[in-house]
Amino acid sequence: MNHHNQMFNYHFWANQTLLNHIKELPTTVMQEEVNTSFPTIAQAFGHIYAVESVWYRVLNGVQMQEALEICMPLEKETLLHSADHFANDFAQLAAKYKEWLQDQDNLDRTILLENPYAGTRETRLSEIVLHVVNHGTYHRGNVSTMLRQLGHASTMNDYSLFWYQEAGDSINL
């Protein structure tokens, strides 16, 4: 398996691991407000989902501005999603990413990325895939902090744990 597929599989596994943990908590935890980077856990997951949707479209040739206009409303549309709903949304999006990754023969190919927030640059497809993984890792850390602020433990979803989980095929990737 190539490294980018492996990293994306980790990303999907980590999202599902954290969401599965949240499913064991009171259902209200997704909507409880905290004073941190996102007001609620649902908003944090909504942001991750919307941004991943943007990057999926960019990888498929949609200009970033258009992808943002299409996908960023998902942040508001997912405000009341449950952990189950997010797990399903992420699984569907992950299936699209995995299909896209299987169809790629050159992730070092560059595209001209016109980012309305940061400017224009040539970007390798592989950089975008790794950004999606890194972005998710960053915000899962936010969610873990939010859980602790709400009086709940988080759950380990480090890449090193994934190595061992993957070996046992405990999660359907």
PDB file of C-alpha atoms in Angstrom:
ATOM      1  CA  MET A   1       0.000   0.000   0.000  1.00  0.00           C
ATOM      2  CA  ASN A   2       1.440   3.401  -0.851  1.00  0.00           C
ATOM      3  CA  HIS A   3       2.189   5.878   1.910  1.00  0.00           C
ATOM      4  CA  HIS A   4      -0.597   8.299   0.973  1.00  0.00           C
ATOM      5  CA  ASN A   5      -3.240   5.564   1.069  1.00  0.00           C
ATOM      6  CA  GLN A   6      -1.862   4.490   4.439  1.00  0.00           C
ATOM      7  CA  MET A   7      -2.037   8.016   5.820  1.00  0.00           C
ATOM      8  CA  PHE A   8      -5.569   8.501   4.522  1.00  0.00           C
ATOM      9  CA  ASN A   9      -6.638   5.175   6.027  1.00  0.00           C
ATOM     10  CA  TYR A  10      -5.186   6.344   9.336  1.00  0.00           C
ATOM     11  CA  HIS A  11      -7.131   9.595   9.052  1.00  0.00           C
ATOM     12  CA  PHE A  12     -10.416   7.776   8.438  1.00  0.00           C
ATOM     13  CA  TRP A  13      -9.687   5.318  11.260  1.00  0.00           C
ATOM     14  CA  ALA A  14      -8.882   8.156  13.691  1.00  0.00           C
ATOM     15  CA  ASN A  15     -12.111  10.012  12.870  1.00  0.00           C
ATOM     16  CA  GLN A  16     -14.142   6.838  13.347  1.00  0.00           C
ATOM     17  CA  THR A  17     -12.286   5.948  16.565  1.00  0.00           C
ATOM     18  CA  LEU A  18     -13.058   9.322  18.107  1.00  0.00           C
ATOM     19  CA  LEU A  19     -16.664   9.303  16.900  1.00  0.00           C
ATOM     20  CA  ASN A  20     -17.170   5.753  18.219  1.00  0.00           C
ATOM     21  CA  HIS A  21     -15.937   6.936  21.600  1.00  0.00           C
ATOM     22  CA  ILE A  22     -18.313   9.901  21.524  1.00  0.00           C
ATOM     23  CA  LYS A  23     -21.225   7.546  20.722  1.00  0.00           C
ATOM     24  CA  GLU A  24     -20.672   6.007  24.177  1.00  0.00           C
ATOM     25  CA  LEU A  25     -21.168   9.390  25.876  1.00  0.00           C
ATOM     26  CA  PRO A  26     -24.461  11.199  26.464  1.00  0.00           C
ATOM     27  CA  THR A  27     -25.930  12.308  23.136  1.00  0.00           C
ATOM     28  CA  THR A  28     -25.952  15.900  24.363  1.00  0.00           C
ATOM     29  CA  VAL A  29     -22.140  16.041  24.300  1.00  0.00           C
ATOM     30  CA  MET A  30     -22.130  16.954  20.590  1.00  0.00           C
ATOM     31  CA  GLN A  31     -24.085  20.168  21.267  1.00  0.00           C
ATOM     32  CA  GLU A  32     -22.726  21.212  24.663  1.00  0.00           C
ATOM     33  CA  GLU A  33     -20.948  24.549  24.452  1.00  0.00           C
ATOM     34  CA  VAL A  34     -17.360  25.088  25.520  1.00  0.00           C
ATOM     35  CA  ASN A  35     -15.072  28.097  25.389  1.00  0.00           C
ATOM     36  CA  THR A  36     -12.465  26.928  22.882  1.00  0.00           C
ATOM     37  CA  SER A  37     -11.701  26.968  19.159  1.00  0.00           C
ATOM     38  CA  PHE A  38     -15.206  25.711  18.256  1.00  0.00           C
ATOM     39  CA  PRO A  39     -18.314  26.286  20.369  1.00  0.00           C
ATOM     40  CA  THR A  40     -19.408  22.629  20.104  1.00  0.00           C
ATOM     41  CA  ILE A  41     -17.971  19.276  19.134  1.00  0.00           C
ATOM     42  CA  ALA A  42     -20.517  19.087  16.309  1.00  0.00           C
ATOM     43  CA  GLN A  43     -19.143  22.345  14.923  1.00  0.00           C
ATOM     44  CA  ALA A  44     -15.607  20.985  15.046  1.00  0.00           C
ATOM     45  CA  PHE A  45     -16.597  17.850  13.144  1.00  0.00           C
ATOM     46  CA  GLY A  46     -18.691  19.948  10.756  1.00  0.00           C
ATOM     47  CA  HIS A  47     -15.616  22.038   9.992  1.00  0.00           C
ATOM     48  CA  ILE A  48     -13.455  18.969   9.373  1.00  0.00           C
ATOM     49  CA  TYR A  49     -16.123  17.500   7.098  1.00  0.00           C
ATOM     50  CA  ALA A  50     -16.683  20.707   5.126  1.00  0.00           C
ATOM     51  CA  VAL A  51     -12.956  21.289   4.580  1.00  0.00           C
ATOM     52  CA  GLU A  52     -12.384  17.680   3.525  1.00  0.00           C
ATOM     53  CA  SER A  53     -15.234  18.092   1.059  1.00  0.00           C
ATOM     54  CA  VAL A  54     -13.553  21.213  -0.339  1.00  0.00           C
ATOM     55  CA  TRP A  55     -10.243  19.423  -0.836  1.00  0.00           C
ATOM     56  CA  TYR A  56     -11.930  16.405  -2.444  1.00  0.00           C
ATOM     57  CA  ARG A  57     -13.443  18.700  -5.047  1.00  0.00           C
ATOM     58  CA  VAL A  58     -10.110  20.472  -5.588  1.00  0.00           C
ATOM     59  CA  LEU A  59      -8.431  17.104  -6.152  1.00  0.00           C
ATOM     60  CA  ASN A  60     -11.075  16.439  -8.797  1.00  0.00           C
ATOM     61  CA  GLY A  61     -10.374  19.648 -10.713  1.00  0.00           C
ATOM     62  CA  VAL A  62     -12.805  22.116  -9.159  1.00  0.00           C
ATOM     63  CA  GLN A  63     -11.310  25.549  -8.520  1.00  0.00           C
ATOM     64  CA  MET A  64     -10.871  26.191  -4.809  1.00  0.00           C
ATOM     65  CA  GLN A  65     -13.161  29.251  -4.694  1.00  0.00           C
ATOM     66  CA  GLU A  66     -15.996  27.247  -6.242  1.00  0.00           C
ATOM     67  CA  ALA A  67     -15.327  24.288  -3.935  1.00  0.00           C
ATOM     68  CA  LEU A  68     -15.461  26.606  -0.923  1.00  0.00           C
ATOM     69  CA  GLU A  69     -18.766  28.093  -2.065  1.00  0.00           C
ATOM     70  CA  ILE A  70     -20.243  24.615  -2.515  1.00  0.00           C
ATOM     71  CA  CYS A  71     -18.896  22.991   0.638  1.00  0.00           C
ATOM     72  CA  MET A  72     -18.474  25.509   3.420  1.00  0.00           C
ATOM     73  CA  PRO A  73     -22.253  25.747   4.003  1.00  0.00           C
ATOM     74  CA  LEU A  74     -21.889  22.159   5.270  1.00  0.00           C
ATOM     75  CA  GLU A  75     -20.494  23.616   8.490  1.00  0.00           C
ATOM     76  CA  LYS A  76     -23.914  25.102   9.288  1.00  0.00           C
ATOM     77  CA  GLU A  77     -25.884  22.189   7.837  1.00  0.00           C
ATOM     78  CA  THR A  78     -24.179  19.762  10.236  1.00  0.00           C
ATOM     79  CA  LEU A  79     -24.673  21.767  13.445  1.00  0.00           C
ATOM     80  CA  LEU A  80     -27.170  19.268  14.866  1.00  0.00           C
ATOM     81  CA  HIS A  81     -25.583  16.071  13.545  1.00  0.00           C
ATOM     82  CA  SER A  82     -25.121  13.190  15.945  1.00  0.00           C
ATOM     83  CA  ALA A  83     -21.904  11.199  16.192  1.00  0.00           C
ATOM     84  CA  ASP A  84     -23.624   8.452  14.163  1.00  0.00           C
ATOM     85  CA  HIS A  85     -24.537  10.923  11.426  1.00  0.00           C
ATOM     86  CA  PHE A  86     -20.965  12.247  11.262  1.00  0.00           C
ATOM     87  CA  ALA A  87     -19.552   8.708  11.213  1.00  0.00           C
ATOM     88  CA  ASN A  88     -21.757   7.951   8.207  1.00  0.00           C
ATOM     89  CA  ASP A  89     -20.863  11.231   6.456  1.00  0.00           C
ATOM     90  CA  PHE A  90     -17.137  10.624   6.961  1.00  0.00           C
ATOM     91  CA  ALA A  91     -17.438   7.023   5.764  1.00  0.00           C
ATOM     92  CA  GLN A  92     -19.128   8.134   2.548  1.00  0.00           C
ATOM     93  CA  LEU A  93     -16.545  10.842   1.923  1.00  0.00           C
ATOM     94  CA  ALA A  94     -13.685   8.447   2.743  1.00  0.00           C
ATOM     95  CA  ALA A  95     -15.018   5.984   0.159  1.00  0.00           C
ATOM     96  CA  LYS A  96     -14.827   8.748  -2.461  1.00  0.00           C
ATOM     97  CA  TYR A  97     -11.276   9.657  -1.433  1.00  0.00           C
ATOM     98  CA  LYS A  98     -10.191   6.010  -1.501  1.00  0.00           C
ATOM     99  CA  GLU A  99     -11.644   5.540  -4.976  1.00  0.00           C
ATOM    100  CA  TRP A 100      -9.879   8.710  -6.115  1.00  0.00           C
ATOM    101  CA  LEU A 101      -6.591   7.529  -4.591  1.00  0.00           C
ATOM    102  CA  GLN A 102      -6.865   4.152  -6.334  1.00  0.00           C
ATOM    103  CA  ASP A 103      -7.301   5.905  -9.684  1.00  0.00           C
ATOM    104  CA  GLN A 104      -4.155   8.030  -9.275  1.00  0.00           C
ATOM    105  CA  ASP A 105      -0.943   6.924 -10.909  1.00  0.00           C
ATOM    106  CA  ASN A 106       1.042  10.077 -10.096  1.00  0.00           C
ATOM    107  CA  LEU A 107       0.381  11.896  -6.840  1.00  0.00           C
ATOM    108  CA  ASP A 108       3.472  14.023  -7.525  1.00  0.00           C
ATOM    109  CA  ARG A 109       1.580  15.706 -10.375  1.00  0.00           C
ATOM    110  CA  THR A 110       1.108  19.412  -9.678  1.00  0.00           C
ATOM    111  CA  ILE A 111      -1.919  21.607 -10.055  1.00  0.00           C
ATOM    112  CA  LEU A 112      -2.200  25.370  -9.884  1.00  0.00           C
ATOM    113  CA  LEU A 113      -3.970  26.008  -6.599  1.00  0.00           C
ATOM    114  CA  GLU A 114      -5.676  29.377  -6.366  1.00  0.00           C
ATOM    115  CA  ASN A 115      -6.370  29.675  -2.654  1.00  0.00           C
ATOM    116  CA  PRO A 116      -8.407  32.836  -1.976  1.00  0.00           C
ATOM    117  CA  TYR A 117      -6.906  33.050   1.537  1.00  0.00           C
ATOM    118  CA  ALA A 118      -3.255  32.338   0.782  1.00  0.00           C
ATOM    119  CA  GLY A 119      -2.614  33.046  -2.892  1.00  0.00           C
ATOM    120  CA  THR A 120      -1.666  30.956  -5.914  1.00  0.00           C
ATOM    121  CA  ARG A 121       0.961  28.235  -6.014  1.00  0.00           C
ATOM    122  CA  GLU A 122       1.744  24.980  -7.712  1.00  0.00           C
ATOM    123  CA  THR A 123       0.809  22.155  -5.372  1.00  0.00           C
ATOM    124  CA  ARG A 124       1.377  18.420  -5.641  1.00  0.00           C
ATOM    125  CA  LEU A 125      -1.685  16.229  -5.254  1.00  0.00           C
ATOM    126  CA  SER A 126       0.228  14.349  -2.548  1.00  0.00           C
ATOM    127  CA  GLU A 127       0.565  17.586  -0.561  1.00  0.00           C
ATOM    128  CA  ILE A 128      -3.192  18.030  -0.578  1.00  0.00           C
ATOM    129  CA  VAL A 129      -3.774  14.468   0.651  1.00  0.00           C
ATOM    130  CA  LEU A 130      -1.299  14.968   3.487  1.00  0.00           C
ATOM    131  CA  HIS A 131      -2.889  18.319   4.308  1.00  0.00           C
ATOM    132  CA  VAL A 132      -6.292  16.638   4.676  1.00  0.00           C
ATOM    133  CA  VAL A 133      -4.766  14.136   7.114  1.00  0.00           C
ATOM    134  CA  ASN A 134      -2.888  16.817   9.052  1.00  0.00           C
ATOM    135  CA  HIS A 135      -5.928  19.109   9.222  1.00  0.00           C
ATOM    136  CA  GLY A 136      -8.015  16.284  10.654  1.00  0.00           C
ATOM    137  CA  THR A 137      -5.343  15.437  13.224  1.00  0.00           C
ATOM    138  CA  TYR A 138      -5.177  19.050  14.361  1.00  0.00           C
ATOM    139  CA  HIS A 139      -8.928  19.319  14.866  1.00  0.00           C
ATOM    140  CA  ARG A 140      -9.292  15.897  16.501  1.00  0.00           C
ATOM    141  CA  GLY A 141      -6.937  17.386  19.083  1.00  0.00           C
ATOM    142  CA  ASN A 142      -9.409  20.253  19.513  1.00  0.00           C
ATOM    143  CA  VAL A 143     -12.216  17.718  20.017  1.00  0.00           C
ATOM    144  CA  SER A 144     -10.176  15.844  22.624  1.00  0.00           C
ATOM    145  CA  THR A 145      -9.645  19.085  24.534  1.00  0.00           C
ATOM    146  CA  MET A 146     -13.342  19.897  24.257  1.00  0.00           C
ATOM    147  CA  LEU A 147     -14.267  16.491  25.655  1.00  0.00           C
ATOM    148  CA  ARG A 148     -12.004  17.053  28.643  1.00  0.00           C
ATOM    149  CA  GLN A 149     -13.513  20.491  29.236  1.00  0.00           C
ATOM    150  CA  LEU A 150     -16.927  18.832  29.280  1.00  0.00           C
ATOM    151  CA  GLY A 151     -15.743  16.356  31.923  1.00  0.00           C
ATOM    152  CA  HIS A 152     -15.192  13.351  29.648  1.00  0.00           C
ATOM    153  CA  ALA A 153     -12.073  11.457  28.717  1.00  0.00           C
ATOM    154  CA  SER A 154     -10.995  11.360  25.109  1.00  0.00           C
ATOM    155  CA  THR A 155      -9.618   8.297  23.390  1.00  0.00           C
ATOM    156  CA  MET A 156      -6.270   7.552  21.845  1.00  0.00           C
ATOM    157  CA  ASN A 157      -6.242   7.901  18.075  1.00  0.00           C
ATOM    158  CA  ASP A 158      -2.524   8.320  17.423  1.00  0.00           C
ATOM    159  CA  TYR A 159      -0.941   7.035  14.257  1.00  0.00           C
ATOM    160  CA  SER A 160       1.170   4.600  16.275  1.00  0.00           C
ATOM    161  CA  LEU A 161      -1.990   2.949  17.676  1.00  0.00           C
ATOM    162  CA  PHE A 162      -3.336   2.694  14.132  1.00  0.00           C
ATOM    163  CA  TRP A 163      -0.315   0.549  13.210  1.00  0.00           C
ATOM    164  CA  TYR A 164      -1.455  -2.072  15.699  1.00  0.00           C
ATOM    165  CA  GLN A 165      -5.168  -1.722  15.006  1.00  0.00           C
ATOM    166  CA  GLU A 166      -4.572  -2.054  11.283  1.00  0.00           C
ATOM    167  CA  ALA A 167      -2.659  -5.280  11.808  1.00  0.00           C
ATOM    168  CA  GLY A 168      -5.737  -6.730  13.518  1.00  0.00           C
ATOM    169  CA  ASP A 169      -8.186  -5.295  10.966  1.00  0.00           C
ATOM    170  CA  SER A 170     -10.407  -4.178  13.817  1.00  0.00           C
ATOM    171  CA  ILE A 171     -11.927  -1.349  11.777  1.00  0.00           C
ATOM    172  CA  ASN A 172     -13.186  -1.706   8.227  1.00  0.00           C
ATOM    173  CA  LEU A 173     -11.016   0.581   6.142  1.00  0.00           C
TER     174      LEU A 173
END
